[in-house]
CSV table of C-alpha atoms in Angstrom, one decimal:
chain,number,residue,atom,x,y,z
A,1,MET,CA,13.5,135.8,-26.9
A,2,SER,CA,12.1,138.2,-24.4
A,3,TYR,CA,11.8,140.6,-28.6
A,4,CYS,CA,10.5,137.7,-30.4
A,5,TYR,CA,7.3,137.8,-27.4
A,6,GLY,CA,7.8,141.5,-27.3
A,7,TRP,CA,7.1,141.8,-31.3
A,8,LEU,CA,4.1,139.1,-31.5
A,9,LEU,CA,2.5,140.5,-28.9
A,10,ARG,CA,2.6,144.2,-30.5
A,11,THR,CA,1.8,141.6,-34.1
A,12,LYS,CA,-1.5,141.3,-32.0
A,13,ALA,CA,-2.0,144.5,-31.5
A,14,LEU,CA,-3.2,145.5,-34.7
A,15,GLN,CA,-5.9,144.2,-33.7
A,16,LEU,CA,-7.6,146.6,-31.7
A,17,LEU,CA,-7.1,148.6,-35.6
A,18,CYS,CA,-10.6,146.7,-36.6
A,19,ILE,CA,-12.8,147.7,-33.9
A,20,PRO,CA,-15.2,150.9,-34.4
A,21,PRO,CA,-13.4,154.0,-33.0
A,22,PHE,CA,-10.5,153.1,-35.0
A,23,LYS,CA,-11.7,152.2,-38.7
A,24,TRP,CA,-11.4,155.4,-39.2
A,25,ILE,CA,-7.6,154.7,-40.1
A,26,GLN,CA,-8.4,152.4,-42.7
A,27,ARG,CA,-9.6,155.7,-44.9
A,28,TRP,CA,-6.5,156.6,-45.9
A,29,ASP,CA,-5.0,155.5,-48.6
A,30,PRO,CA,-1.2,155.4,-47.0
A,31,PHE,CA,-2.3,153.3,-44.1
A,32,LYS,CA,-5.1,151.0,-45.4
A,33,GLY,CA,-2.7,148.9,-47.5
A,34,LEU,CA,-0.7,148.4,-44.5
A,35,ILE,CA,-3.2,147.2,-42.4
A,36,LYS,CA,-4.3,145.2,-44.3
A,37,CYS,CA,-1.5,143.2,-44.2
A,38,LEU,CA,-0.8,143.7,-40.6
A,39,GLN,CA,-4.4,141.9,-39.7
A,40,SER,CA,-3.8,139.1,-42.0
A,41,LEU,CA,-0.9,138.3,-39.1
A,42,SER,CA,-2.5,138.9,-36.1
A,43,ARG,CA,-5.4,137.2,-36.5
A,44,PRO,CA,-4.1,133.4,-36.9
A,45,MET,CA,-1.9,135.0,-33.6
A,46,LEU,CA,-5.0,136.0,-31.5
A,47,VAL,CA,-6.2,132.4,-32.5
A,48,LEU,CA,-2.8,130.7,-31.5
A,49,SER,CA,-2.4,133.3,-28.3
A,50,VAL,CA,-5.9,132.0,-27.2
A,51,ALA,CA,-5.2,128.2,-27.7
A,52,THR,CA,-2.2,128.8,-26.0
A,53,THR,CA,-3.9,130.6,-23.1
A,54,LEU,CA,-6.3,127.1,-22.2
A,55,SER,CA,-3.9,125.2,-23.3
A,56,ASP,CA,-1.5,126.8,-20.2
A,57,GLN,CA,-4.3,126.8,-18.1
A,58,PHE,CA,-5.8,122.8,-18.0
A,59,LEU,CA,-1.7,121.9,-18.1
A,60,CYS,CA,-1.6,124.4,-14.3
A,61,VAL,CA,-5.0,122.5,-13.3
A,62,GLU,CA,-3.0,119.3,-13.8
A,63,GLU,CA,0.7,119.8,-12.5
A,64,THR,CA,-0.9,120.8,-8.8
A,65,PRO,CA,0.3,118.1,-6.7
A,66,THR,CA,-0.5,116.5,-4.0
A,67,ASP,CA,-2.5,119.1,-2.7
A,68,SER,CA,-5.3,118.7,-4.9
A,69,SER,CA,-6.1,115.2,-2.7
A,70,SER,CA,-6.6,117.5,0.9
A,71,PRO,CA,-9.2,120.0,-1.2
A,72,GLN,CA,-11.0,115.8,-1.3
A,73,GLU,CA,-10.2,114.9,1.8
A,74,GLY,CA,-11.1,118.5,3.0
A,75,LEU,CA,-14.7,117.4,1.9
A,76,GLY,CA,-14.5,114.4,2.8
A,77,LEU,CA,-14.2,115.9,6.3
A,78,GLN,CA,-16.9,118.3,6.0
A,79,LEU,CA,-19.2,114.8,4.8
A,80,ALA,CA,-18.9,113.3,8.0
A,81,PRO,CA,-20.1,115.5,10.6
A,82,SER,CA,-23.5,115.8,7.6
A,83,ASP,CA,-23.5,111.7,7.3
A,84,SER,CA,-22.9,111.6,11.3
A,85,THR,CA,-25.6,114.4,12.0
A,86,SER,CA,-28.0,112.2,9.8
A,87,GLY,CA,-27.6,108.9,11.6
A,88,ASP,CA,-28.2,110.9,14.4
A,89,VAL,CA,-31.1,112.1,13.0
A,90,ARG,CA,-33.1,108.8,11.9
A,91,ILE,CA,-31.7,107.6,15.2
A,92,THR,CA,-34.1,110.2,17.1
A,93,ASN,CA,-36.3,109.3,14.8
A,94,GLU,CA,-36.7,106.3,15.3
A,95,VAL,CA,-36.8,107.1,19.5
A,96,GLU,CA,-39.9,109.6,18.9
A,97,GLN,CA,-41.6,106.8,17.4
A,98,SER,CA,-41.1,104.1,19.6
A,99,LEU,CA,-42.0,106.2,22.0
A,100,THR,CA,-45.1,107.0,20.4
A,101,ALA,CA,-45.8,103.5,19.3
A,102,GLU,CA,-45.8,102.7,23.4
A,103,LYS,CA,-47.5,106.2,24.7
A,104,TRP,CA,-50.8,104.0,25.5
A,105,LEU,CA,-48.9,101.8,27.3
A,106,LEU,CA,-48.6,104.4,29.4
A,107,GLN,CA,-51.4,105.9,29.0
A,108,LEU,CA,-52.9,102.1,30.0
A,109,HIS,CA,-50.6,102.2,33.7
A,110,GLU,CA,-52.0,104.8,34.5
A,111,GLU,CA,-55.5,105.0,33.7
A,112,LEU,CA,-55.5,101.0,35.7
A,113,ASP,CA,-53.4,102.7,38.4
A,114,LYS,CA,-56.7,105.5,38.8
A,115,GLN,CA,-59.1,102.9,39.2
A,116,GLY,CA,-56.7,100.7,41.4
A,117,ILE,CA,-56.9,98.2,38.9
A,118,VAL,CA,-53.9,95.8,39.5
A,119,LEU,CA,-52.0,93.6,37.1
A,120,PRO,CA,-51.6,89.9,37.6
A,121,GLU,CA,-47.4,88.6,37.3
A,122,ARG,CA,-49.3,86.9,33.9
A,123,ILE,CA,-50.4,89.7,31.6
A,124,ASN,CA,-46.9,91.4,31.1
A,125,ASP,CA,-45.7,94.3,28.6
A,126,ASP,CA,-45.6,91.7,25.4
A,127,GLU,CA,-49.2,90.0,26.2
A,128,LEU,CA,-50.8,94.0,27.1
A,129,ARG,CA,-49.2,94.2,23.2
A,130,ARG,CA,-51.0,91.3,22.1
A,131,PHE,CA,-54.2,92.3,23.7
A,132,TYR,CA,-53.2,96.1,21.4
A,133,ILE,CA,-52.9,94.7,18.0
A,134,ALA,CA,-56.3,92.8,18.9
A,135,ALA,CA,-58.3,96.1,19.4
A,136,ASN,CA,-56.6,97.7,16.5
A,137,GLY,CA,-55.1,100.2,18.5
A,138,ASP,CA,-58.6,101.9,20.1
A,139,PHE,CA,-57.1,102.8,23.4
A,140,SER,CA,-61.2,102.3,24.8
A,141,THR,CA,-61.1,98.3,23.4
A,142,LEU,CA,-57.9,97.8,25.1
A,143,LEU,CA,-58.9,98.8,27.9
A,144,SER,CA,-62.0,96.7,28.1
A,145,SER,CA,-60.5,94.5,27.5
A,146,VAL,CA,-58.4,94.0,29.3
A,147,LYS,CA,-60.1,94.4,32.3
A,148,LYS,CA,-62.2,92.1,31.6
A,149,THR,CA,-58.6,89.4,31.7
A,150,VAL,CA,-58.3,90.8,34.6
A,151,ARG,CA,-61.7,89.9,36.2
A,152,TRP,CA,-61.6,86.2,34.3
A,153,ARG,CA,-58.3,85.6,36.2
A,154,GLN,CA,-59.6,86.7,39.6
A,155,THR,CA,-62.6,84.3,38.7
A,156,TYR,CA,-61.8,81.5,37.0
A,157,GLY,CA,-59.4,77.9,38.3
A,158,ILE,CA,-56.8,77.1,35.8
A,159,LEU,CA,-56.1,73.4,36.4
A,160,SER,CA,-52.9,71.8,37.4
A,161,GLN,CA,-50.8,69.6,35.9
A,162,GLU,CA,-51.8,67.1,38.2
A,163,GLU,CA,-55.9,68.1,37.1
A,164,LEU,CA,-55.0,67.7,33.8
A,165,GLU,CA,-53.1,64.7,33.6
A,166,VAL,CA,-56.9,63.1,34.0
A,167,TRP,CA,-57.6,65.0,30.9
A,168,SER,CA,-55.0,63.3,28.7
A,169,ASN,CA,-56.6,61.2,26.9
A,170,LEU,CA,-58.7,63.8,25.4
A,171,VAL,CA,-56.8,67.6,25.5
A,172,PHE,CA,-53.4,67.0,25.0
A,173,TRP,CA,-49.8,68.3,23.4
A,174,HIS,CA,-48.1,67.0,20.6
A,175,GLY,CA,-45.4,68.0,18.5
A,176,HIS,CA,-45.3,71.1,16.3
A,177,ASP,CA,-45.9,72.6,13.0
A,178,VAL,CA,-43.8,73.6,10.5
A,179,ASN,CA,-43.3,77.0,12.4
A,180,LEU,CA,-41.7,74.9,15.2
A,181,ARG,CA,-45.6,76.2,17.2
A,182,PRO,CA,-46.8,74.1,19.7
A,183,CYS,CA,-49.9,72.1,18.7
A,184,LEU,CA,-53.1,71.3,20.5
A,185,ILE,CA,-55.0,67.6,20.2
A,186,ILE,CA,-58.3,68.3,21.3
A,187,ARG,CA,-60.5,64.9,21.1
A,188,LEU,CA,-64.2,66.5,20.2
A,189,GLY,CA,-66.3,63.7,19.4
A,190,LEU,CA,-64.5,61.0,22.0
A,191,ALA,CA,-65.2,63.0,24.6
A,192,CYS,CA,-68.6,63.8,24.0
A,193,ALA,CA,-69.2,59.9,23.1
A,194,ASN,CA,-67.7,59.3,27.1
A,195,LEU,CA,-68.1,62.1,29.4
A,196,ARG,CA,-71.1,62.7,31.0
A,197,PRO,CA,-73.7,66.2,30.7
A,198,ASP,CA,-72.5,67.8,33.8
A,199,ASP,CA,-68.1,66.5,33.2
A,200,LYS,CA,-68.3,68.7,29.7
A,201,PRO,CA,-68.0,71.9,31.4
A,202,ARG,CA,-64.5,70.4,33.4
A,203,PHE,CA,-63.5,69.6,29.5
A,204,ALA,CA,-63.8,72.9,28.6
A,205,GLN,CA,-61.9,74.2,31.7
A,206,ALA,CA,-59.2,71.8,30.4
A,207,VAL,CA,-59.0,72.4,27.1
A,208,VAL,CA,-58.9,76.3,28.5
A,209,SER,CA,-55.9,75.0,30.7
A,210,GLN,CA,-54.1,73.4,28.9
A,211,VAL,CA,-54.3,76.4,26.3
A,212,GLU,CA,-52.7,78.9,29.2
A,213,TYR,CA,-50.1,76.3,30.0
A,214,GLY,CA,-48.9,75.9,26.4
A,215,VAL,CA,-48.8,79.9,26.0
A,216,LEU,CA,-46.3,80.1,29.2
A,217,HIS,CA,-44.4,77.3,28.8
A,218,LEU,CA,-44.7,75.6,25.0
A,219,VAL,CA,-44.3,78.9,22.5
A,220,GLU,CA,-41.4,80.4,21.1
A,221,PRO,CA,-40.7,84.0,21.8
A,222,GLN,CA,-40.2,84.9,18.5
A,223,ASN,CA,-43.6,83.3,17.6
A,224,PRO,CA,-45.7,83.1,20.7
A,225,GLN,CA,-48.8,81.0,18.9
A,226,ILE,CA,-50.3,78.0,19.1
A,227,ILE,CA,-52.3,75.7,16.4
A,228,VAL,CA,-55.3,73.2,17.8
A,229,LEU,CA,-56.8,69.6,16.2
A,230,MET,CA,-59.8,69.1,16.8
A,231,ASP,CA,-60.8,65.7,16.0
A,232,CYS,CA,-64.6,65.5,15.8
A,233,ASP,CA,-64.3,61.6,15.3
A,234,GLY,CA,-67.8,59.5,16.4
A,235,LEU,CA,-69.3,63.1,17.0
A,236,SER,CA,-73.0,62.6,16.9
A,237,PRO,CA,-74.4,65.5,15.1
A,238,LEU,CA,-77.9,65.5,17.3
A,239,ARG,CA,-75.6,66.7,20.0
A,240,PHE,CA,-73.0,68.5,19.0
A,241,PRO,CA,-72.0,70.9,22.7
A,242,MET,CA,-72.5,74.2,20.5
A,243,GLN,CA,-72.7,75.6,24.0
A,244,MET,CA,-69.7,74.4,25.1
A,245,MET,CA,-67.7,74.9,21.9
A,246,ARG,CA,-69.0,78.2,22.0
A,247,SER,CA,-68.2,80.0,25.7
A,248,ILE,CA,-64.4,77.6,24.6
A,249,ALA,CA,-64.1,79.9,22.0
A,250,VAL,CA,-65.1,82.7,23.8
A,251,LEU,CA,-62.8,82.7,26.2
A,252,LEU,CA,-59.9,82.2,23.9
A,253,GLN,CA,-60.9,84.1,21.6
A,254,ASP,CA,-61.0,87.3,24.9
A,255,HIS,CA,-58.7,86.8,26.8
A,256,TYR,CA,-55.5,84.5,24.9
A,257,PRO,CA,-55.8,87.7,21.4
A,258,ASN,CA,-53.6,87.2,19.2
A,259,CYS,CA,-52.2,83.7,19.6
A,260,LEU,CA,-54.0,80.8,17.8
A,261,GLY,CA,-52.1,80.2,15.4
A,262,GLY,CA,-54.0,78.1,13.3
A,263,LEU,CA,-57.3,76.0,14.2
A,264,PHE,CA,-58.4,72.5,12.1
A,265,ILE,CA,-61.5,70.3,12.6
A,266,VAL,CA,-60.7,67.4,11.4
A,267,ARG,CA,-63.4,64.0,10.3
A,268,LEU,CA,-66.8,66.0,11.4
A,269,PRO,CA,-69.2,64.5,10.5
A,270,PRO,CA,-71.3,66.6,7.2
A,271,VAL,CA,-74.6,67.5,9.2
A,272,ALA,CA,-72.5,68.7,11.7
A,273,ARG,CA,-70.5,71.4,9.4
A,274,VAL,CA,-74.0,73.3,8.7
A,275,ILE,CA,-74.4,73.4,12.8
A,276,ILE,CA,-70.4,74.7,12.8
A,277,GLN,CA,-71.2,77.0,10.7
A,278,THR,CA,-73.3,79.5,13.7
A,279,LEU,CA,-70.1,78.5,15.1
A,280,THR,CA,-68.1,80.9,12.9
A,281,GLN,CA,-70.5,83.4,13.9
A,282,VAL,CA,-69.2,84.5,17.4
A,283,LEU,CA,-65.5,85.2,16.2
A,284,LYS,CA,-63.6,87.6,15.1
A,285,PRO,CA,-63.2,88.6,11.2
A,286,VAL,CA,-58.8,87.2,12.0
A,287,THR,CA,-60.1,84.5,13.7
A,288,ARG,CA,-61.9,82.6,11.5
A,289,LYS,CA,-59.6,83.1,8.8
A,290,LYS,CA,-57.7,80.5,10.4
A,291,LEU,CA,-59.9,78.0,10.7
A,292,ARG,CA,-60.1,75.3,8.3
A,293,ILE,CA,-62.7,72.5,8.1
A,294,LEU,CA,-61.4,69.2,6.8
A,295,GLY,CA,-62.5,67.3,4.8
A,296,ASP,CA,-61.2,63.7,3.2
A,297,ASP,CA,-57.5,64.5,2.7
A,298,TYR,CA,-56.9,66.3,5.5
A,299,LYS,CA,-53.5,63.5,5.8
A,300,LYS,CA,-52.9,65.1,3.2
A,301,VAL,CA,-53.4,68.9,4.2
A,302,LEU,CA,-51.6,68.2,7.3
A,303,SER,CA,-48.6,66.8,7.1
A,304,ASP,CA,-48.3,69.7,4.9
A,305,TYR,CA,-48.6,71.4,8.5
A,306,LEU,CA,-47.7,69.9,11.3
A,307,GLU,CA,-44.0,67.9,12.0
A,308,THR,CA,-46.2,63.9,13.0
A,309,LEU,CA,-49.3,63.2,12.6
A,310,PRO,CA,-50.5,61.1,16.0
A,311,ASN,CA,-51.0,57.0,14.8
A,312,PHE,CA,-55.3,57.5,15.5
A,313,LEU,CA,-55.2,59.9,12.8
A,314,GLY,CA,-53.5,57.8,10.4
A,315,GLY,CA,-50.1,58.7,11.5
A,316,HIS,CA,-46.3,57.5,12.7
A,317,CYS,CA,-45.5,58.6,15.2
A,318,ASN,CA,-44.0,56.2,18.1
A,319,CYS,CA,-43.8,58.4,20.9
A,320,SER,CA,-45.4,58.3,24.7
A,321,LYS,CA,-48.7,59.9,24.4
A,322,CYS,CA,-50.0,57.9,21.7
A,323,SER,CA,-49.3,54.8,22.9
A,324,MET,CA,-50.6,56.0,25.2
A,325,VAL,CA,-54.1,57.7,24.2
A,326,GLY,CA,-56.5,54.9,23.0
A,327,LYS,CA,-58.9,55.1,21.0
A,328,ASN,CA,-61.3,54.8,24.1
A,329,LEU,CA,-61.6,56.1,27.9
A,330,SER,CA,-61.4,53.1,30.4
A,331,THR,CA,-63.7,52.8,33.1
A,332,SER,CA,-61.3,54.5,36.0
A,333,SER,CA,-60.8,57.3,34.0
A,334,GLU,CA,-64.2,58.3,33.7
A,335,ALA,CA,-64.8,58.1,37.0
A,336,GLY,CA,-60.8,59.6,37.8
A,337,ALA,CA,-61.9,62.6,35.7
A,338,ARG,CA,-65.6,62.6,37.4
A,339,ALA,CA,-64.1,62.6,40.6
A,340,VAL,CA,-61.5,65.7,40.2
A,341,ALA,CA,-64.4,67.3,38.7
A,342,TRP,CA,-66.4,67.4,41.4
A,343,GLN,CA,-63.5,68.1,43.7
A,344,SER,CA,-62.8,71.2,42.6
A,345,LEU,CA,-66.6,72.5,42.0
A,346,ASP,CA,-65.2,74.3,45.4
A,347,ILE,CA,-62.6,76.2,44.0
A,348,ILE,CA,-64.7,76.9,41.4
A,349,SER,CA,-66.7,79.7,41.5
A,350,ASP,CA,-70.5,79.7,39.9
A,351,ASP,CA,-69.0,82.4,37.4
A,352,THR,CA,-66.8,80.1,36.2
A,353,VAL,CA,-70.2,78.0,35.7
A,354,ALA,CA,-71.5,80.1,33.8
A,355,SER,CA,-69.0,81.3,31.6
A,356,LEU,CA,-68.9,78.1,30.9
A,357,GLY,CA,-72.4,77.4,30.3
A,358,GLY,CA,-71.9,73.3,31.6
A,359,ASP,CA,-74.9,72.5,33.8
A,360,ALA,CA,-77.9,70.0,32.7
A,361,HIS,CA,-79.8,72.5,31.5
A,362,ASP,CA,-77.4,74.3,28.5
A,363,THR,CA,-76.6,70.3,27.9
A,364,GLU,CA,-80.5,70.2,27.1
A,365,SER,CA,-81.1,73.8,25.9
A,366,ASP,CA,-77.5,72.4,23.1
A,367,LEU,CA,-79.5,69.2,22.3
A,368,ARG,CA,-82.1,71.3,21.1
A,369,GLU,CA,-80.5,73.8,19.3
A,370,SER,CA,-79.0,71.0,17.6
A,371,CYS,CA,-81.9,69.2,16.3
A,372,GLU,CA,-83.7,73.0,15.5
A,373,HIS,CA,-80.8,73.5,13.1
A,374,LEU,CA,-81.3,69.8,11.4
A,375,LEU,CA,-84.8,70.8,11.1
A,376,ARG,CA,-84.3,74.5,10.0
A,377,THR,CA,-81.6,72.8,7.2
A,378,ALA,CA,-84.3,69.3,6.3
A,379,ILE,CA,-86.9,72.1,5.6
A,380,ILE,CA,-84.3,74.7,3.5
A,381,GLY,CA,-84.0,71.3,1.1
A,382,ALA,CA,-86.8,70.4,0.7
A,383,LEU,CA,-88.2,74.1,-0.4
A,384,MET,CA,-85.2,74.3,-2.7
A,385,CYS,CA,-86.4,70.8,-4.3
A,386,TRP,CA,-89.6,72.8,-4.7
A,387,ILE,CA,-88.2,75.1,-6.3
A,388,PHE,CA,-86.6,72.9,-9.0
A,389,ILE,CA,-88.9,70.8,-9.6
A,390,ALA,CA,-91.5,74.4,-10.3
A,391,PHE,CA,-89.2,75.9,-12.1
A,392,ILE,CA,-88.7,72.8,-14.7
A,393,ILE,CA,-92.1,72.0,-14.7
A,394,VAL,CA,-92.9,76.4,-16.2
A,395,TRP,CA,-89.6,75.8,-18.0
A,396,TYR,CA,-90.8,72.5,-20.6
A,397,ASN,CA,-94.4,73.4,-20.2
A,398,PRO,CA,-95.0,77.1,-21.3
């Protein structure tokens, strides 16, 4: 067998005679015929030898024992540290981003300490984050708004739960919306129709105090926002409390940032809609987007947002609030409201009254401002009519 194999190797080696350095041998006649015959045999043998070599190498790779799995396992062991390294890098990046995101918080505390300002317990880090979002990440605006809120809380008198019971017929919490945000009901029309001018600042104070109570005790930590539903039924355009509404809007916007999830105004007189447009000018664009003035179809719209509607809005609620709330204030509740209001004057500073704008002069200015808006609207409407008539005359009589 070895002899045959050696003969085959010699036969294939004759292919070397085709190489240019050995071609001169073919010029000799004795060797010319012999070389051609041997080359005809050596060329197929060379092809077979190449194919055999390749097939043997392929079989050798396939016949390698299970040790071939060991390189894969080794590769896996080498990749595992790489994966863990990438995971560590990702975690490190997240930590760095978190530290960068909270850098403003540390800077804020340092700046407040330098100025000797102590934050009340009510303003925690979550509250500061809402201020930061409202400031759009601008540190100077954030610092100014926080300092303003700290000063405001030092002078403003938040009513207790016992004091808020006096106003429970006008301002109260009623259920949740579909996102489980508590809903604050404000019966503005009923309040303006029954309260005396000197009671309206206390009414505004009750609204702010209810918002404070809701933010502290009613909102969910995952979604710390409230819904406000303002009923304007019975509101007269000539007695629209513009100053009071503006002060409430500014107070809630400045000192309770990002706490409003939505503001719905229902049963607003058509003429008063023109007046309320001036109120929206003091609102920030983000807050303005949350305002919705609903028309006659308010029941259908509110039913898509609120779980239950109060009885006085056409709902079928049987809760204790709806059973207690009537359409008119009783004489005893009016007297009680005024008594508590005047009693609370001792604990409310002049700054609070000024922020509410609730003296008789402000009430007269509200009435005068409402009349001016109505007169301006009437004049604009008359001018538009005259322009339209003039356009028609010119069109048909060239």
